[in-house]
Amino acid sequence: MTAREALQTQLERGIAVLRVTLPEDAVSRLLDYRELLERWNSAYNLTAVRNADEMVTRHLLDSLAIIPFVEGRTLADLGTGPGLPGIPLAIAEPAREVLMVDSNGKKVRFLREAIRSLKLTNGRALQSRVEEVEGTFECITARAFASLADMLGWGGHLLAPGGVWLAMKGKHPAEELDGVPDGFKVEAIHALTVPGVEGERHLVVIRRD
């Protein structure tokens, strides 16, 4: 078995445990993305995760675990870094427009190359601070880049009325809940089990009035 075949088996098993349905070509595209990330990482230091198995669990499966909670046809992934969870989510749902936002130029250069080489026609990358992004989106994802109060303070204007904000956290953010600003309501907090990932994972689902 080649190294890629072993990673494919690991990824497919994880997807089966998560019980998410993906397009036919999604697994090969996710593995292509992982390879691209590994290649660029040596020069650009895009992620602290270096191990191939860990990239599958902590990047790919961790991103795919939130699919059941993603809504709408437009999504903005704020503080996306090298495209997490934005690129896996764009691969998982080709009909959804995904804008990936990061202020780091190296990461956005990588994102543009990933979008081009993976032929992600529904993905776009934007180098910007969150506060300066324009437009509104039916769904926003953010992978623990700040407290809930700061996230919504900087980017709340981007969430359409009735839209859903999915904040990916490690530990249960009980101490952050009082900081959620008016006009936003915490709808649920889900404890996520991601195959191969140790430690707590929580998803905070916030709805805009």
Coordinates of C-alpha atoms in Angstrom, one line a residue:
M1 CA 0.0 0.0 0.0
T2 CA 1.4 3.4 -1.0
A3 CA 1.5 6.3 1.5
R4 CA -1.4 8.0 -0.3
E5 CA -3.5 4.8 -0.3
A6 CA -2.9 4.5 3.5
L7 CA -4.1 8.1 4.0
Q8 CA -7.0 7.5 1.7
T9 CA -8.1 4.6 3.9
Q10 CA -7.7 6.7 7.0
L11 CA -9.7 9.5 5.5
E12 CA -12.5 7.3 4.2
R13 CA -12.8 5.6 7.6
G14 CA -13.1 8.9 9.3
I15 CA -15.7 10.2 6.9
A16 CA -17.7 7.0 7.5
V17 CA -17.6 7.6 11.3
L18 CA -18.7 11.2 10.8
R19 CA -21.5 10.0 8.6
V20 CA -21.2 12.9 6.1
T21 CA -22.0 12.5 2.4
L22 CA -19.5 13.9 0.0
P23 CA -19.3 14.1 -3.8
E24 CA -17.7 11.2 -5.7
D25 CA -14.3 13.0 -6.3
A26 CA -14.1 14.6 -2.8
V27 CA -11.7 12.2 -1.2
S28 CA -9.1 12.5 -4.0
R29 CA -9.4 16.3 -4.0
L30 CA -9.0 16.4 -0.2
L31 CA -5.9 14.3 -0.5
D32 CA -4.6 16.6 -3.3
Y33 CA -5.2 19.6 -1.0
R34 CA -3.3 17.8 1.9
E35 CA -0.3 17.2 -0.5
L36 CA -0.3 20.7 -1.7
L37 CA -0.4 22.0 1.9
E38 CA 2.5 19.7 2.9
R39 CA 4.6 20.9 -0.1
W40 CA 4.0 24.6 0.6
N41 CA 4.4 24.2 4.4
S42 CA 8.1 23.5 4.2
A43 CA 8.8 26.9 2.7
Y44 CA 5.8 29.0 4.0
N45 CA 5.2 27.5 7.5
L46 CA 1.4 27.5 7.0
T47 CA 0.5 25.1 9.7
A48 CA 2.3 23.6 12.8
V49 CA 0.9 20.2 11.9
R50 CA 3.7 18.4 9.9
N51 CA 2.7 14.7 10.2
A52 CA 0.6 13.4 7.2
D53 CA -1.8 11.3 9.5
E54 CA -2.4 14.3 11.7
M55 CA -3.1 16.5 8.7
V56 CA -5.9 14.1 7.8
T57 CA -7.4 14.1 11.3
R58 CA -6.7 17.6 12.6
H59 CA -7.3 19.4 9.4
L60 CA -9.5 17.4 7.0
L61 CA -11.7 15.4 9.4
D62 CA -11.9 18.3 11.9
S63 CA -13.3 20.5 9.1
L64 CA -15.7 17.9 7.7
A65 CA -17.1 17.3 11.2
I66 CA -19.1 20.5 11.0
I67 CA -20.8 19.8 7.7
P68 CA -24.2 18.8 9.3
F69 CA -24.5 22.3 10.7
V70 CA -23.5 24.3 7.6
E71 CA -26.4 26.2 6.0
G72 CA -27.1 28.3 3.0
R73 CA -25.5 29.0 -0.4
T74 CA -23.0 31.6 0.7
L75 CA -20.3 31.0 3.3
A76 CA -17.4 33.1 4.6
D77 CA -14.6 31.4 6.4
L78 CA -12.9 34.0 8.6
G79 CA -9.3 33.7 9.7
T80 CA -9.1 30.7 7.4
G81 CA -5.3 30.3 7.5
P82 CA -4.4 27.8 4.8
G83 CA -8.1 27.2 4.1
L84 CA -9.5 25.5 7.2
P85 CA -12.3 24.6 7.2
G86 CA -13.0 26.6 4.0
I87 CA -11.4 24.4 1.4
P88 CA -12.8 21.1 2.7
L89 CA -16.2 22.7 2.9
A90 CA -15.9 24.0 -0.7
I91 CA -14.9 20.5 -1.9
A92 CA -17.8 19.0 0.1
E93 CA -20.5 21.2 -1.4
P94 CA -19.6 22.5 -4.9
A95 CA -22.9 24.5 -5.2
R96 CA -22.0 26.7 -2.2
E97 CA -19.9 29.8 -2.7
V98 CA -17.1 29.9 -0.2
L99 CA -15.0 33.1 0.5
M100 CA -11.9 32.4 2.6
V101 CA -10.5 35.5 4.4
D102 CA -7.1 35.9 6.0
S103 CA -4.9 38.9 6.6
N104 CA -1.6 36.9 6.0
G105 CA -0.3 37.3 2.5
K106 CA 1.6 34.0 2.4
K107 CA -1.5 32.1 3.4
V108 CA -3.7 33.8 0.8
R109 CA -1.1 33.1 -1.9
F110 CA -1.3 29.5 -1.0
L111 CA -5.1 29.6 -1.0
R112 CA -5.1 31.1 -4.5
E113 CA -2.8 28.3 -5.7
A114 CA -4.9 25.7 -4.0
I115 CA -8.1 27.1 -5.6
R116 CA -6.5 27.1 -9.0
S117 CA -4.9 23.6 -8.8
L118 CA -7.9 21.9 -7.2
K119 CA -10.2 23.7 -9.8
L120 CA -12.4 25.0 -6.9
T121 CA -14.7 27.1 -9.0
N122 CA -16.9 27.9 -5.9
G123 CA -13.9 29.1 -3.8
R124 CA -12.4 32.6 -3.5
A125 CA -9.6 33.9 -1.3
L126 CA -9.4 37.5 0.0
Q127 CA -6.5 39.1 1.9
S128 CA -8.1 41.4 4.4
R129 CA -8.7 42.1 8.0
V130 CA -12.1 40.7 9.0
E131 CA -13.5 44.2 9.9
E132 CA -12.9 45.4 6.4
V133 CA -14.6 42.6 4.5
E134 CA -17.8 43.7 2.7
G135 CA -21.0 41.8 1.9
T136 CA -23.2 39.4 3.8
F137 CA -23.2 35.6 4.0
E138 CA -25.8 33.0 5.0
C139 CA -23.2 31.1 7.0
I140 CA -19.9 32.1 8.6
T141 CA -17.3 29.7 9.9
A142 CA -14.4 30.6 12.2
R143 CA -11.9 28.2 13.7
A144 CA -11.1 29.6 17.2
F145 CA -9.3 32.7 16.1
A146 CA -10.7 34.8 19.0
S147 CA -13.3 34.9 21.7
L148 CA -17.0 34.8 20.7
A149 CA -17.3 38.5 21.6
D150 CA -14.4 39.6 19.5
M151 CA -15.4 37.3 16.6
L152 CA -18.8 38.8 16.4
G153 CA -17.6 42.3 17.1
W154 CA -15.2 42.2 14.2
G155 CA -17.2 40.1 11.7
G156 CA -20.9 40.1 12.9
H157 CA -21.8 42.6 10.2
L158 CA -21.1 39.9 7.6
L159 CA -23.8 37.5 8.8
A160 CA -27.1 37.9 7.0
P161 CA -30.3 38.2 9.1
G162 CA -31.3 34.7 10.1
G163 CA -27.9 33.4 9.1
V164 CA -25.8 31.0 11.2
W165 CA -22.3 31.5 12.7
L166 CA -20.3 28.4 13.4
A167 CA -17.5 28.9 15.9
M168 CA -15.1 26.0 16.1
K169 CA -13.7 25.7 19.6
G170 CA -11.6 23.3 21.7
K171 CA -12.9 23.4 25.3
H172 CA -16.6 24.4 26.0
P173 CA -16.5 28.2 25.9
A174 CA -18.8 28.7 28.9
E175 CA -17.0 31.8 30.1
E176 CA -17.4 33.5 26.7
L177 CA -21.2 33.1 26.3
D178 CA -22.0 36.3 28.3
G179 CA -20.0 38.3 25.7
V180 CA -22.3 37.5 22.8
P181 CA -23.6 40.8 21.6
D182 CA -27.3 41.8 21.2
G183 CA -28.8 40.7 17.9
F184 CA -27.1 37.3 18.1
K185 CA -28.3 34.2 20.0
V186 CA -26.4 31.1 20.9
E187 CA -28.6 28.4 19.5
A188 CA -26.6 25.3 20.5
I189 CA -23.2 24.1 21.6
H190 CA -22.3 20.7 20.2
A191 CA -19.6 18.5 21.5
L192 CA -17.9 17.0 18.4
T193 CA -16.0 13.7 18.2
V194 CA -13.5 13.8 15.4
P195 CA -11.9 10.4 14.6
G196 CA -8.3 10.5 15.6
V197 CA -8.4 13.8 17.3
E198 CA -7.8 13.8 21.1
G199 CA -9.0 16.5 23.4
E200 CA -12.3 18.4 23.4
R201 CA -13.9 19.8 20.3
H202 CA -17.0 22.0 20.4
L203 CA -19.0 23.8 17.9
V204 CA -21.0 26.9 18.9
V205 CA -24.0 27.6 16.7
I206 CA -25.0 31.3 16.8
R207 CA -28.0 32.7 15.0
R208 CA -28.4 36.3 13.9
D209 CA -31.9 37.8 14.6

